Coordinates of C-alpha atoms and ligand atoms in Angstrom, one line a residue:
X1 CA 88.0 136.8 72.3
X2 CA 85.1 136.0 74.6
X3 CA 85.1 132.3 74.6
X4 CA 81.8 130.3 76.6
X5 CA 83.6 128.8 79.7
X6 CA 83.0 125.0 81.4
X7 CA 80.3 127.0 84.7
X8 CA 82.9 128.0 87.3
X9 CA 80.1 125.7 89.9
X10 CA 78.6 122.4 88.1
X11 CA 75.1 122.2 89.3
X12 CA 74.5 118.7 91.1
X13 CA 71.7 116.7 90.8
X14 CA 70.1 113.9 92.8
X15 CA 68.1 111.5 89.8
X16 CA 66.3 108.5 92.2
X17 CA 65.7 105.5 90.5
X18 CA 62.3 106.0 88.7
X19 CA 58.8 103.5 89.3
X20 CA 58.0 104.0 85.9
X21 CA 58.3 105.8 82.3
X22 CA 55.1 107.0 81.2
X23 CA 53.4 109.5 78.8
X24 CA 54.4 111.2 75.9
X25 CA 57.1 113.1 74.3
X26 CA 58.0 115.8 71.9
X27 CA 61.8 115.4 71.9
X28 CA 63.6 118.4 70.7
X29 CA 64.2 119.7 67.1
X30 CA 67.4 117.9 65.7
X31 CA 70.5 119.4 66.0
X32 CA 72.0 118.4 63.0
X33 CA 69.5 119.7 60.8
X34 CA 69.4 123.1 62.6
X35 CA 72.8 123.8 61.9
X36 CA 72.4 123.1 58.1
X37 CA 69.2 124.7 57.7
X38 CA 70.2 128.2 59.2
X39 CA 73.8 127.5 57.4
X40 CA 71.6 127.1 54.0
X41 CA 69.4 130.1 54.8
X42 CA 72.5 132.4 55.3
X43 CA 73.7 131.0 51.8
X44 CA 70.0 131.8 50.3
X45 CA 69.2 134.6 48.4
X46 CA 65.4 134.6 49.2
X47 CA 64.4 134.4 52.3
X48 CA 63.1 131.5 54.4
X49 CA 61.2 130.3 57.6
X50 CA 63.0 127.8 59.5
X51 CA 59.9 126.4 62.0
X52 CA 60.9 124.4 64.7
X53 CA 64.7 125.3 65.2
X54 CA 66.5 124.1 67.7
X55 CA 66.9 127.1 70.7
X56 CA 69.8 125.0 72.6
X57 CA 73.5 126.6 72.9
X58 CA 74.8 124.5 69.7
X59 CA 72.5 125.8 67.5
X60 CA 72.0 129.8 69.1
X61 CA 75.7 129.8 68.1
X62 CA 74.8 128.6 64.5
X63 CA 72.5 131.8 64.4
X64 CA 75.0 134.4 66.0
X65 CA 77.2 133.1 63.4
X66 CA 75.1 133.5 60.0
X67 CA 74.6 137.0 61.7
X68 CA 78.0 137.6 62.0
X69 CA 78.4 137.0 58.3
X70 CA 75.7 139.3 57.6
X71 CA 72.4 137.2 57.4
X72 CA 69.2 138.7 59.3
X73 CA 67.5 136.3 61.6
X74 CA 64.1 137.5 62.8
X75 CA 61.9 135.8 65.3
X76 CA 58.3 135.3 64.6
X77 CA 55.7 133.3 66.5
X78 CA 55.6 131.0 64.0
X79 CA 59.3 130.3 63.4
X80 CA 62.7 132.1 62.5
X81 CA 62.5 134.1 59.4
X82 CA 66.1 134.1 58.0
X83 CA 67.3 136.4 54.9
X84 CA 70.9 135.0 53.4
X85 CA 73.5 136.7 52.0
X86 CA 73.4 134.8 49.1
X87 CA 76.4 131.6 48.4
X88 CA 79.2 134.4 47.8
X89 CA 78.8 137.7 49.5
X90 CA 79.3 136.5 53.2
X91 CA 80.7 139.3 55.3
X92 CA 83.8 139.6 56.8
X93 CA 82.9 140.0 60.6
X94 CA 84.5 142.4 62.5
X95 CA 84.7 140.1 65.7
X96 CA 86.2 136.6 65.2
X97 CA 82.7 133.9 65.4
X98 CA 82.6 131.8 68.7
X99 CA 81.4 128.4 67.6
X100 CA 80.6 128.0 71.6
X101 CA 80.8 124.0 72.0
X102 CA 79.7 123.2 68.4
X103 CA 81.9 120.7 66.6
X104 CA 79.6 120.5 63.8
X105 CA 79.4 124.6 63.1
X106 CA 83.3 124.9 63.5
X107 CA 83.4 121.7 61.0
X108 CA 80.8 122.8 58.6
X109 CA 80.7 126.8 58.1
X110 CA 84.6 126.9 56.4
X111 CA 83.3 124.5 53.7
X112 CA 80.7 127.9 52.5
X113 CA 83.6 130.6 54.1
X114 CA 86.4 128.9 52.3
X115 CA 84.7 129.8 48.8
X116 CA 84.8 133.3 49.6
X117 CA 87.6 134.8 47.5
X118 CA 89.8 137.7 48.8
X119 CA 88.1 137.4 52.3
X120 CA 89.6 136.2 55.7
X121 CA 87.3 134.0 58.4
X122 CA 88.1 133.4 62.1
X123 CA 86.7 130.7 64.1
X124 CA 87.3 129.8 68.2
X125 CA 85.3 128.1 70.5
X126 CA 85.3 126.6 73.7
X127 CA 88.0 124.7 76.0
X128 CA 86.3 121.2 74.3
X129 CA 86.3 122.9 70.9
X130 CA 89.9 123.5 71.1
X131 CA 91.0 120.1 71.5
X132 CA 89.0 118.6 68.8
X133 CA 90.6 118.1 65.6
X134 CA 90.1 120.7 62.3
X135 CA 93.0 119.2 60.3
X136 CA 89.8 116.9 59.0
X137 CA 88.2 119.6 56.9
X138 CA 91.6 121.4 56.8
X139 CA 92.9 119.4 54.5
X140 CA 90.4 118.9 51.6
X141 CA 89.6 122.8 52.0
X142 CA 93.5 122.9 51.1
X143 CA 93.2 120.9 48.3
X144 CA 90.1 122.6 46.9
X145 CA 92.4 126.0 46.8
X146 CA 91.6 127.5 50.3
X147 CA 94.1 128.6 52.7
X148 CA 93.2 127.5 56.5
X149 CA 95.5 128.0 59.5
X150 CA 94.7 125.8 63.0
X151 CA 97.0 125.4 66.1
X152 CA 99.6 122.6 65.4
X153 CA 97.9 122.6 61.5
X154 CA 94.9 120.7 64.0
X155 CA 93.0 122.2 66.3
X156 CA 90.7 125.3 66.9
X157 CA 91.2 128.5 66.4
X158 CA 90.8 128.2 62.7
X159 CA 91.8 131.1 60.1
X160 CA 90.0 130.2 56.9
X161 CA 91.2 132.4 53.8
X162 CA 88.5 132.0 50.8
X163 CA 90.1 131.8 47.4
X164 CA 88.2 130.9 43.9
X165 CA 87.9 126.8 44.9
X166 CA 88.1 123.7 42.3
X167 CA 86.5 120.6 42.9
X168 CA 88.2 117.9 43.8
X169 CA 88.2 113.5 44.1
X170 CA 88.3 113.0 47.8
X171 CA 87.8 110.1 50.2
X172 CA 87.2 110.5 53.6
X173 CA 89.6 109.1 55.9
X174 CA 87.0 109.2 58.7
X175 CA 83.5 108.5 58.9
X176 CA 82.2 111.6 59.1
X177 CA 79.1 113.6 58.3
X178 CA 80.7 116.7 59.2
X179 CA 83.9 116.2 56.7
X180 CA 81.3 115.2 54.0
X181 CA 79.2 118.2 54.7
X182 CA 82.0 120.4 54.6
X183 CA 83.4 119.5 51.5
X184 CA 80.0 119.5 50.0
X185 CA 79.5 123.3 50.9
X186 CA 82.5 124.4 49.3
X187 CA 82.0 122.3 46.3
X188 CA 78.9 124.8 45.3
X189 CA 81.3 127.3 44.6
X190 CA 84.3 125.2 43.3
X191 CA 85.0 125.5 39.8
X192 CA 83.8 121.7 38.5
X193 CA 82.2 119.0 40.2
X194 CA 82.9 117.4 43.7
X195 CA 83.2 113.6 44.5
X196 CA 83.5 112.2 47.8
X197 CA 83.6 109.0 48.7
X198 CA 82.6 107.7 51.9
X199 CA 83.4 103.9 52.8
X200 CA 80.7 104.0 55.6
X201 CA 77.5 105.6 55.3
X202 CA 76.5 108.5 57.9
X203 CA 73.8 111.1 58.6
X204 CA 72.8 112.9 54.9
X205 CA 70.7 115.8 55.7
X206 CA 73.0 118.3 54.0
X207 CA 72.6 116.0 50.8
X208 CA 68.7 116.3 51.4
X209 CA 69.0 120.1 51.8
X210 CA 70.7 120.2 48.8
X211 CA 68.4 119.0 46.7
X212 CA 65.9 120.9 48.2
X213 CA 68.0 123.5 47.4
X214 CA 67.9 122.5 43.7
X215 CA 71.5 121.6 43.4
X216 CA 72.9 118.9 41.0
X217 CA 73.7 116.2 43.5
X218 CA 74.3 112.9 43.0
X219 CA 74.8 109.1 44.4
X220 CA 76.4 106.2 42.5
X221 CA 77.2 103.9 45.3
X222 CA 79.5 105.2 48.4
X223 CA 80.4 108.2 45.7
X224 CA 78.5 111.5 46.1
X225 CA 78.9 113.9 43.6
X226 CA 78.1 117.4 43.9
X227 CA 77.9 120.3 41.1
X228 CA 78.5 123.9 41.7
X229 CA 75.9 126.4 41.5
X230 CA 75.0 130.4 41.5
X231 CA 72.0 130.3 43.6
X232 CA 70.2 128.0 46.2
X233 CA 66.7 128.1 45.3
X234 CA 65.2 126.6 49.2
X235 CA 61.8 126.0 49.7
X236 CA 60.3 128.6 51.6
X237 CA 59.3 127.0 54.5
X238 CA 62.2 124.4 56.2
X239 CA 59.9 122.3 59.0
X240 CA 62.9 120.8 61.5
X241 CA 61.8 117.4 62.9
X242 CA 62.3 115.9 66.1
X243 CA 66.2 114.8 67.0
X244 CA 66.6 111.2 67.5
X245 CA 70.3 111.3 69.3
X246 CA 67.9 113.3 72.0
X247 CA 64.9 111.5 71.9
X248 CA 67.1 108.5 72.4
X249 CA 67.5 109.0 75.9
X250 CA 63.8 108.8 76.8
X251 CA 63.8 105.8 74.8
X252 CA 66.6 104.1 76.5
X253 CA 64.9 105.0 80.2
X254 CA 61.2 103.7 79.1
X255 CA 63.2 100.2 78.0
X256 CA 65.5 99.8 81.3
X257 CA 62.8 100.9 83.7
X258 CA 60.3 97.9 84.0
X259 CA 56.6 98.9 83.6
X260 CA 57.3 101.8 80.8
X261 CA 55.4 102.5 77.9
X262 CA 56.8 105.7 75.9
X263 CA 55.2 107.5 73.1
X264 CA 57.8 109.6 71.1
X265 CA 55.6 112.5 69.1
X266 CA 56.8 112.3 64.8
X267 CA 60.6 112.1 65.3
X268 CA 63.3 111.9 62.6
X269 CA 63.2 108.1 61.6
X270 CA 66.2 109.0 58.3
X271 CA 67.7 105.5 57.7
X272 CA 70.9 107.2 58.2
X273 CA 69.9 108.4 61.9
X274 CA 68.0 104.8 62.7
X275 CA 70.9 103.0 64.3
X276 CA 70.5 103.2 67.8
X277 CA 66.6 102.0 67.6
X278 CA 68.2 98.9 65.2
X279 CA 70.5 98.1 67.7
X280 CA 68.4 98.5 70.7
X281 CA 65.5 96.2 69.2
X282 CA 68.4 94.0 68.2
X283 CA 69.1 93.6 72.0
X284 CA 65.7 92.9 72.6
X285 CA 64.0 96.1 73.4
X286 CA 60.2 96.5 72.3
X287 CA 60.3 99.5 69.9
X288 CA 57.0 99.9 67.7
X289 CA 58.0 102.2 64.5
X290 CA 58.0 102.4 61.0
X291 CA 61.7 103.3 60.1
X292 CA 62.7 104.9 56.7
X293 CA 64.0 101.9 54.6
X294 CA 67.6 102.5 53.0
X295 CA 67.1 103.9 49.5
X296 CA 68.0 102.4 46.4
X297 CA 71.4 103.3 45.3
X298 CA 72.0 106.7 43.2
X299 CA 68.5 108.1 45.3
X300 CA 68.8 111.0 47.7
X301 CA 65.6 111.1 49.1
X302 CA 64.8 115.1 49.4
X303 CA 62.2 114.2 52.6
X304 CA 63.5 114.2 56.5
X305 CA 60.8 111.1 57.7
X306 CA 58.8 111.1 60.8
X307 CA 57.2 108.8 62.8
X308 CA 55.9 107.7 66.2
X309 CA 58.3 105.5 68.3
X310 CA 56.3 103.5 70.4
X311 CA 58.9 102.0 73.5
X312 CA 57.8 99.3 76.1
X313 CA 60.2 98.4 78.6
X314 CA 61.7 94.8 78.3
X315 CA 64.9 92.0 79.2
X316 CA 67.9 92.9 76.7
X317 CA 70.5 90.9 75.6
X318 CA 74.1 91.7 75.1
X319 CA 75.2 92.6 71.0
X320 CA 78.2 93.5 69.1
X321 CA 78.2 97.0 67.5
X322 CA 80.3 96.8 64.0
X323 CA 82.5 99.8 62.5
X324 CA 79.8 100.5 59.5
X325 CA 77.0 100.8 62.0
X326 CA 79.1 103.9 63.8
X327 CA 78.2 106.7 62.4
X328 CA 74.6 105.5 62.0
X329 CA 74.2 105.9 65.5
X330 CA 77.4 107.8 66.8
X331 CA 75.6 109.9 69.3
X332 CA 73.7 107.0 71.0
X333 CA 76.4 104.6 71.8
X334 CA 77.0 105.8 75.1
X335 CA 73.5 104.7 75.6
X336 CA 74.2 101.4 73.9
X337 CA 76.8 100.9 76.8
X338 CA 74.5 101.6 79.7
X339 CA 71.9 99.4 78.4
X340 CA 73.9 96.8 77.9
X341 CA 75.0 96.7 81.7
X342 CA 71.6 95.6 82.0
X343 CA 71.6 92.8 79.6
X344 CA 73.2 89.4 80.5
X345 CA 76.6 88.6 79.0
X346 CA 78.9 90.7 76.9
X347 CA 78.6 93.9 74.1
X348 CA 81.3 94.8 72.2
X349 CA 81.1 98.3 70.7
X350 CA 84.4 97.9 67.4
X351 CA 85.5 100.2 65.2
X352 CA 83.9 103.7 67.2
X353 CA 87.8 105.2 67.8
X354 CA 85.7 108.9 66.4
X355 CA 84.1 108.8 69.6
X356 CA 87.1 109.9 71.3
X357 CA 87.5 113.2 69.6
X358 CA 83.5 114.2 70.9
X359 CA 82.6 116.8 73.2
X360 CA 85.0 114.5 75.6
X361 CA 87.0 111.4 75.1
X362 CA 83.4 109.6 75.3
X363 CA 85.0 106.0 75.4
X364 CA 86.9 107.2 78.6
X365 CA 84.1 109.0 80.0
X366 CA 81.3 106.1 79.2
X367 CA 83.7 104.0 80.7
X368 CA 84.1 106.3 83.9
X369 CA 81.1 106.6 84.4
X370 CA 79.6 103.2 84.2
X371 CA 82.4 102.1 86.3
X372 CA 81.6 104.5 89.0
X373 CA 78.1 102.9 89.0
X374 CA 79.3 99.5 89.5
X375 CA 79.5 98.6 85.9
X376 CA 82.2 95.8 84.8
X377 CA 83.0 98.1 81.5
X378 CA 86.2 98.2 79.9
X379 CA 87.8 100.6 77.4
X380 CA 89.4 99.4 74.0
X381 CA 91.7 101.3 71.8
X382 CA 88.3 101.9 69.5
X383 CA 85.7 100.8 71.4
X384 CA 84.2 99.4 74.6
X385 CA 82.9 96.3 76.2
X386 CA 80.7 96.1 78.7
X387 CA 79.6 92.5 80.8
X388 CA 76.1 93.2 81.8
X389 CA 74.7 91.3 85.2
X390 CA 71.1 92.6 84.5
X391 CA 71.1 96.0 86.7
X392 CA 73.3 99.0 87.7
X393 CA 74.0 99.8 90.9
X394 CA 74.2 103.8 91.1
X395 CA 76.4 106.4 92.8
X396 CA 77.9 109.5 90.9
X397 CA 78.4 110.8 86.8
X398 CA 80.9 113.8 85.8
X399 CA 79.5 115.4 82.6
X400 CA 82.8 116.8 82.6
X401 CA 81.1 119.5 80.5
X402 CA 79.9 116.8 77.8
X403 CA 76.0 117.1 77.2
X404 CA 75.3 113.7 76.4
X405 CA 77.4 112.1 79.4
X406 CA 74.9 114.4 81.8
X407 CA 72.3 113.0 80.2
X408 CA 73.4 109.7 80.2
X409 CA 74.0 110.0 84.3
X410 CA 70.2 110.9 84.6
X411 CA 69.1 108.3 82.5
X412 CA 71.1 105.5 84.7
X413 CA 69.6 107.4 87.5
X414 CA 66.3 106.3 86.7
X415 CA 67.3 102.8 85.7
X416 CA 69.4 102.4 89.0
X417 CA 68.8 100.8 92.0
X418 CA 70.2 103.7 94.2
X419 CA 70.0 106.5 92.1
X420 CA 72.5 108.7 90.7
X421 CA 74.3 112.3 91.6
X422 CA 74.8 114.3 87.8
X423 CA 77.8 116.5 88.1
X424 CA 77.6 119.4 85.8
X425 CA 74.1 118.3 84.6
X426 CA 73.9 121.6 82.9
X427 CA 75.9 120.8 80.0
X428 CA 72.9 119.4 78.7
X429 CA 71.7 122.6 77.4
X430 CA 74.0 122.6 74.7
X431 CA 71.4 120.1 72.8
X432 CA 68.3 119.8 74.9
X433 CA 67.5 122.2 77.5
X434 CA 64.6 121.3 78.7
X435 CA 65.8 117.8 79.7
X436 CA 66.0 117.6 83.5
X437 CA 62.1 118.7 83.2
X438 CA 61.0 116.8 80.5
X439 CA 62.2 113.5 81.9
X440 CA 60.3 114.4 85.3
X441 CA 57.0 114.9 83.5
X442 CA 57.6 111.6 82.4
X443 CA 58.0 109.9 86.1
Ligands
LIG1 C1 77.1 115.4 63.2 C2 77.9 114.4 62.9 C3 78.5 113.5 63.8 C4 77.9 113.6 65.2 C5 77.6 115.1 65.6 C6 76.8 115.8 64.6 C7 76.6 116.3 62.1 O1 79.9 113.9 63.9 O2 78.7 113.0 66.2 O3 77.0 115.1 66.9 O4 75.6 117.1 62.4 O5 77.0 116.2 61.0 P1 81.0 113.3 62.9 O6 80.5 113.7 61.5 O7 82.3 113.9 63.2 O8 81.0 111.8 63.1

């Protein structure tokens, strides 16, 4: 099958240390909430506008796959119009879907394909995608009635054969919005209800979609229990707010470069998305913003919050990062890392072993890079630690195809005192294209 290739010539860039971070910034629609959103269109029977998708790789794929399954997606000037298929008549495409380099479409499309009775699913994606684990979703998909084949019962390609599903008592043995979400879809059309329990909490927008979707959903403690349905009834208009995992990296250059002020336009602030900007004023950064509280227990709030994130640039101090503050800022904590080479003393990242099964091995890669910059950072078995001396050196970052690990190379760029060559910067794409120009307007 055609499968999107690592390009054959990574495109090099030269990011010199920056004077300043100034202005504004309307960071990209989230990711996350993308791929749920034209996932729960598909899976509508009415039709709905999706305004402010995100247009990066990840989430074109997300599209070309609820096509594939028969859903029509229509571009309008004011958003994506998107007519579903309805929860139980997805088709069988004729072509197998290429997830491209999304872990969280590969992870979360079987939970809605594996409640498809009598009907067969296919799923590949790219070099990265095939070493990152299915047996994760596998498993509880089993349980639930499903049949699923994977290479080595683990990794990509996936066969998913629907059957008639039955809800099940799971726990998560990983952290992981992406198992959670999974199981969730497939519990609409189980036969009884669905409880997962998660030890840790992490991202819940497709608990927010639900009940915006007017399913029976649930929270009593770290217990979510979900209720099949016939029908999603979806508002019909789904607004997608900024991504914090992106803006997070204009965040971390306006508090390493000294002078910055940064204004982040209405970005996602969900308590379950908040971590990095926690952690970050917890090392002393200056961040002004009014972050959603955590709810009271047994509420799912049905909003996504926004709100300006007002970033001054400032001394930081070295922190420890604990396992249940992981998955509340997953994405980030390569950023954690680099800024705490500029703090005085030593960070800890514990209990993040997930973020070895990313896009890359992102402990060994973080690690790589930082080193290569003249960082004294170390790798752990789950985790890193990193003794800051107050600055970075510079010199040269591999993305090594990983979107976030070009991005993080530009942002030590600017921080740097010598600047810093991105190898492969165009990885970045697969979350924020417009990066490389976005930051410059910025300079
Ligand atoms: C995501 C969940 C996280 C995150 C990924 C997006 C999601 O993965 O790293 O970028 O949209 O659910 P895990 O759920 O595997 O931790």
């Amino acid at each position: 099958m055609p499968r999107q290739a690592r390009a054959a010539c990574p495109v090099r860039v030269l990011i010199e240390p920056a004077e300043r971070i100034k202005g504004r910034l309307a960071a990209p629609a989230d990711k996350s909430i993308s791929h749920r959103a034209a996932i729960f269109a598909a899976m509508a029977d009415e039709p709905v506008l999706i305004t402010n998708y995100l247009e990066a790789a990840d989430t074109l794929s997300t599209l070309a796959a609820i096509e594939q399954l028969g859903a029509l997606v229509e571009r309008r000037s004011e958003g994506l119009m998107i007519r579903g298929v309805g929860l139980r008549n997805a088709q069988t495409p004729a072509q197998p879907i290429d997830v491209g380099n999304a872990g969280t479409l590969i992870r979360l499309l079987p939970g809605w394909l594996a409640g498809q009775d009598g009907s067969i699913f296919q799923l590949d994606g790219d070099e990265s995608i095939r070493r990152r684990p299915v047996d994760r979703i596998a498993e509880p998909l089993r349980l639930m009635g499903a049949s699923i084949e994977a290479t080595d019962k683990r990794f990509p390609p996936l066969t998913v054969e629907g059957a008639r599903l039955h809800g099940i008592d799971y726990t998560l043995p990983v952290a992981s919005a992406q198992v959670k979400s999974c199981i969730a879809l497939a519990a609409l059309l189980a036969e009884g209800s669905t409880t997962i329990t998660e030890a840790v909490a992490s991202r819940d927008h497709t608990e927010r979609l639900m009940v915006n979707a007017g399913v029976k959903i649930s929270r009593a403690g770290n217990e979510l229990t979900i209720y099949p349905t016939d029908e999603l009834t979806l508002p019909e208009r789904i607004e997608i707010p900024s991504d914090p995992s992106s803006a997070a990296f204009a965040i971390a250059a306006a508090v390493l470069v000294p002078g910055s002020r940064l204004l982040v336009e209405d970005c996602s602030v969900n308590w379950t998305r908040s971590g990095f900007i926690k952690i970050a004023k917890r090392m002393g950064a200056v961040i002004i913003t009014d972050l959603e509280e955590r709810p009271r227990d047994g509420v799912i709030a049905p909003q996504e919050p926004v709100s300006e994130i007002d970033v001054t640039a400032g001394p930081l101090k070295p922190t420890t990062v604990s396992a249940d503050e992981v998955p509340l800022a997953v994405d980030e904590l390569p950023l954690v890392a680099l800024m705490a080479c500029f703090a005085e003393g030593q960070t800890c990242i514990e209990g993040a072993a997930e973020l070895r099964l990313k896009e890359s091995d992102r402990i060994s890669a973080v690690v790589t890079a930082l080193t290569n910059l003249g960082a004294d950072a170390e790798a752990t078995e789950d985790g890193l630690i990193v003794d800051g001396h107050g600055s970075l050196r510079g010199g040269q970052v591999d993305a090594a195809g990983d979107h976030r690990i070009a991005m993080l190379g530009v942002v030590a760029g600017l921080a740097s005192q010598e600047g810093v060559e991105v190898v492969g910067v165009e990885a970045a794409a697969v979350s924020y294209p417009n990066f490389l120009e976005e930051i410059a307007a910025l300079r």
